[in-house]
Amino acid sequence: MRVYLPSTFDHLAQLHAEGSHPVVGGYGFTATPALIEAFEGLELEDVEYYAFLDAAEASLRLLHAGVENQPHRRVVVSVDIDDAACTIDEELGDSVVSVAVDRVPMKHIASIHIDPAANEEATAAAVAAIVESDLGEEDAANTVADAQDNFMAYREPSHLERFLTNP
């Protein structure tokens, strides 16, 4: 199953140093049956994009939690995990899956997406607004949506060291 994990530069540094990426909080995002049903008529790849966006928003929450010592940039790591290790948890959202592994080895990482430097200002504003957005504050939600509209650049996992030293 393709699962999108919210991440940060700190987690990418762990991936580089240890050869595996943490599953923060034990959750990821994927195209669950509920999400597929919500977007009936779309191709699976298009539905997966909505799960990807949920992971990108969760990356904002990680940045807000202060686990990040790097630039304000969203990071999403796309991984392939055995279906048996994933449990759909619709109580938490249409795209949420509980992942029964603590770490994902590099060989199961399909891609990494990172905000380019040009997005840092919008991402920093979204990080500051994410809690109010979650609580339903409209202006904060618009700030988060603006950041979510920004393109995230694809990075090849085999080039991890290169983009960690030159983000």
CSV table of C-alpha atoms in Angstrom, one decimal:
chain,number,residue,atom,x,y,z
A,1,MET,CA,0.0,0.0,0.0
A,2,ARG,CA,1.3,3.5,-0.8
A,3,VAL,CA,1.3,5.6,2.3
A,4,TYR,CA,2.2,9.2,2.7
A,5,LEU,CA,4.1,10.1,5.8
A,6,PRO,CA,4.4,13.6,7.2
A,7,SER,CA,8.0,14.5,7.8
A,8,THR,CA,10.5,17.2,8.5
A,9,PHE,CA,14.2,17.8,7.7
A,10,ASP,CA,15.1,16.3,11.1
A,11,HIS,CA,13.4,13.1,10.1
A,12,LEU,CA,15.2,13.1,6.7
A,13,ALA,CA,18.4,13.4,8.6
A,14,GLN,CA,17.4,10.4,10.7
A,15,LEU,CA,16.7,8.5,7.4
A,16,HIS,CA,20.1,9.4,6.1
A,17,ALA,CA,21.9,8.4,9.3
A,18,GLU,CA,19.9,5.3,10.2
A,19,GLY,CA,18.6,4.1,6.9
A,20,SER,CA,15.0,4.2,8.0
A,21,HIS,CA,12.3,6.9,8.4
A,22,PRO,CA,10.1,7.1,11.5
A,23,VAL,CA,6.3,6.7,11.3
A,24,VAL,CA,5.5,9.7,13.5
A,25,GLY,CA,2.6,8.9,15.9
A,26,GLY,CA,2.0,5.6,14.2
A,27,TYR,CA,-0.1,7.1,11.4
A,28,GLY,CA,0.1,7.9,7.7
A,29,PHE,CA,-2.3,8.8,4.9
A,30,THR,CA,-3.5,6.8,2.0
A,31,ALA,CA,-6.3,6.4,-0.5
A,32,THR,CA,-8.7,4.5,1.8
A,33,PRO,CA,-12.0,3.1,0.5
A,34,ALA,CA,-13.7,6.1,2.2
A,35,LEU,CA,-11.5,8.6,0.4
A,36,ILE,CA,-12.0,6.8,-2.9
A,37,GLU,CA,-15.8,6.9,-2.3
A,38,ALA,CA,-15.6,10.6,-1.4
A,39,PHE,CA,-14.0,11.3,-4.8
A,40,GLU,CA,-16.0,8.8,-6.8
A,41,GLY,CA,-15.1,9.0,-10.5
A,42,LEU,CA,-11.5,10.2,-10.0
A,43,GLU,CA,-8.6,8.0,-11.0
A,44,LEU,CA,-6.8,6.4,-8.0
A,45,GLU,CA,-3.7,8.6,-8.6
A,46,ASP,CA,-5.9,11.7,-8.3
A,47,VAL,CA,-7.5,10.4,-5.0
A,48,GLU,CA,-4.0,9.6,-3.7
A,49,TYR,CA,-3.1,13.2,-4.2
A,50,TYR,CA,-5.7,14.2,-1.6
A,51,ALA,CA,-4.1,11.8,0.9
A,52,PHE,CA,-0.7,13.4,0.0
A,53,LEU,CA,-2.2,16.8,0.8
A,54,ASP,CA,-3.4,15.5,4.2
A,55,ALA,CA,0.2,14.4,4.9
A,56,ALA,CA,1.5,17.8,3.8
A,57,GLU,CA,-0.9,19.4,6.2
A,58,ALA,CA,0.3,17.0,9.0
A,59,SER,CA,3.8,18.1,8.2
A,60,LEU,CA,2.7,21.6,9.2
A,61,ARG,CA,1.6,20.3,12.5
A,62,LEU,CA,5.0,18.6,13.1
A,63,LEU,CA,6.7,21.9,12.3
A,64,HIS,CA,4.3,23.7,14.8
A,65,ALA,CA,5.1,21.1,17.5
A,66,GLY,CA,8.7,22.3,17.4
A,67,VAL,CA,10.4,19.1,16.3
A,68,GLU,CA,12.0,21.0,13.5
A,69,ASN,CA,15.4,22.8,13.5
A,70,GLN,CA,15.5,23.4,9.7
A,71,PRO,CA,13.7,25.8,7.4
A,72,HIS,CA,9.9,26.1,7.3
A,73,ARG,CA,9.3,23.6,4.6
A,74,ARG,CA,6.7,20.8,4.4
A,75,VAL,CA,8.1,17.3,3.8
A,76,VAL,CA,6.1,14.3,2.6
A,77,VAL,CA,7.7,10.8,2.3
A,78,SER,CA,5.9,8.4,0.1
A,79,VAL,CA,6.4,4.8,1.2
A,80,ASP,CA,5.3,1.3,0.2
A,81,ILE,CA,4.1,-0.7,3.3
A,82,ASP,CA,2.6,-4.1,3.4
A,83,ASP,CA,-1.2,-3.9,3.6
A,84,ALA,CA,-1.2,-6.1,6.7
A,85,ALA,CA,0.8,-3.4,8.5
A,86,CYS,CA,-1.9,-0.8,7.9
A,87,THR,CA,-5.3,-0.4,9.6
A,88,ILE,CA,-7.8,2.1,8.3
A,89,ASP,CA,-9.0,4.4,11.0
A,90,GLU,CA,-11.9,6.4,9.6
A,91,GLU,CA,-12.6,7.9,13.0
A,92,LEU,CA,-9.5,10.0,12.5
A,93,GLY,CA,-10.3,11.0,8.9
A,94,ASP,CA,-11.0,9.6,5.5
A,95,SER,CA,-7.3,9.2,4.5
A,96,VAL,CA,-5.8,8.1,7.9
A,97,VAL,CA,-4.2,4.7,8.4
A,98,SER,CA,-2.6,3.3,11.6
A,99,VAL,CA,0.8,1.9,10.6
A,100,ALA,CA,2.0,-1.1,12.7
A,101,VAL,CA,5.7,-0.4,12.1
A,102,ASP,CA,7.8,2.2,13.9
A,103,ARG,CA,10.2,2.8,11.0
A,104,VAL,CA,10.2,2.3,7.2
A,105,PRO,CA,13.5,1.2,5.6
A,106,MET,CA,15.0,3.2,2.8
A,107,LYS,CA,14.3,0.4,0.3
A,108,HIS,CA,10.5,1.0,0.8
A,109,ILE,CA,10.7,4.8,0.2
A,110,ALA,CA,9.3,5.6,-3.2
A,111,SER,CA,9.8,9.4,-3.2
A,112,ILE,CA,10.3,12.5,-1.1
A,113,HIS,CA,8.5,15.8,-1.7
A,114,ILE,CA,9.8,19.0,-0.1
A,115,ASP,CA,8.7,22.7,-0.2
A,116,PRO,CA,11.2,24.7,-2.3
A,117,ALA,CA,12.9,27.6,-0.5
A,118,ALA,CA,10.5,30.0,-2.3
A,119,ASN,CA,7.6,28.5,-0.2
A,120,GLU,CA,9.2,29.2,3.2
A,121,GLU,CA,7.3,32.4,4.0
A,122,ALA,CA,3.9,30.9,3.2
A,123,THR,CA,4.8,27.7,5.1
A,124,ALA,CA,6.0,29.7,8.1
A,125,ALA,CA,2.6,31.6,8.1
A,126,ALA,CA,0.7,28.3,7.9
A,127,VAL,CA,2.8,26.7,10.7
A,128,ALA,CA,1.8,29.7,12.9
A,129,ALA,CA,-1.9,29.3,11.8
A,130,ILE,CA,-2.4,25.6,11.9
A,131,VAL,CA,-3.8,25.3,15.4
A,132,GLU,CA,-6.4,28.1,14.8
A,133,SER,CA,-7.2,26.5,11.5
A,134,ASP,CA,-7.8,23.1,13.1
A,135,LEU,CA,-10.2,24.9,15.6
A,136,GLY,CA,-12.2,26.4,12.7
A,137,GLU,CA,-10.8,30.0,12.5
A,138,GLU,CA,-11.5,31.0,8.9
A,139,ASP,CA,-8.6,33.4,8.3
A,140,ALA,CA,-6.2,30.8,9.7
A,141,ALA,CA,-7.7,28.1,7.5
A,142,ASN,CA,-7.2,30.4,4.5
A,143,THR,CA,-3.5,30.8,5.4
A,144,VAL,CA,-3.1,27.1,5.6
A,145,ALA,CA,-4.9,26.6,2.3
A,146,ASP,CA,-2.6,29.1,0.7
A,147,ALA,CA,0.5,27.1,1.8
A,148,GLN,CA,-1.2,23.9,0.7
A,149,ASP,CA,-1.7,25.3,-2.8
A,150,ASN,CA,2.1,25.7,-3.2
A,151,PHE,CA,4.0,23.1,-5.3
A,152,MET,CA,6.2,20.6,-3.4
A,153,ALA,CA,9.3,19.5,-5.3
A,154,TYR,CA,10.0,15.8,-6.0
A,155,ARG,CA,13.3,14.5,-4.6
A,156,GLU,CA,14.8,11.1,-5.5
A,157,PRO,CA,15.4,9.2,-2.3
A,158,SER,CA,18.9,8.1,-3.6
A,159,HIS,CA,19.9,11.8,-3.6
A,160,LEU,CA,19.0,12.3,0.1
A,161,GLU,CA,22.5,13.4,1.2
A,162,ARG,CA,22.7,15.9,-1.6
A,163,PHE,CA,19.5,17.7,-0.8
A,164,LEU,CA,20.1,17.6,3.0
A,165,THR,CA,23.3,19.5,2.5
A,166,ASN,CA,21.8,21.9,0.0
A,167,PRO,CA,18.1,22.1,0.8
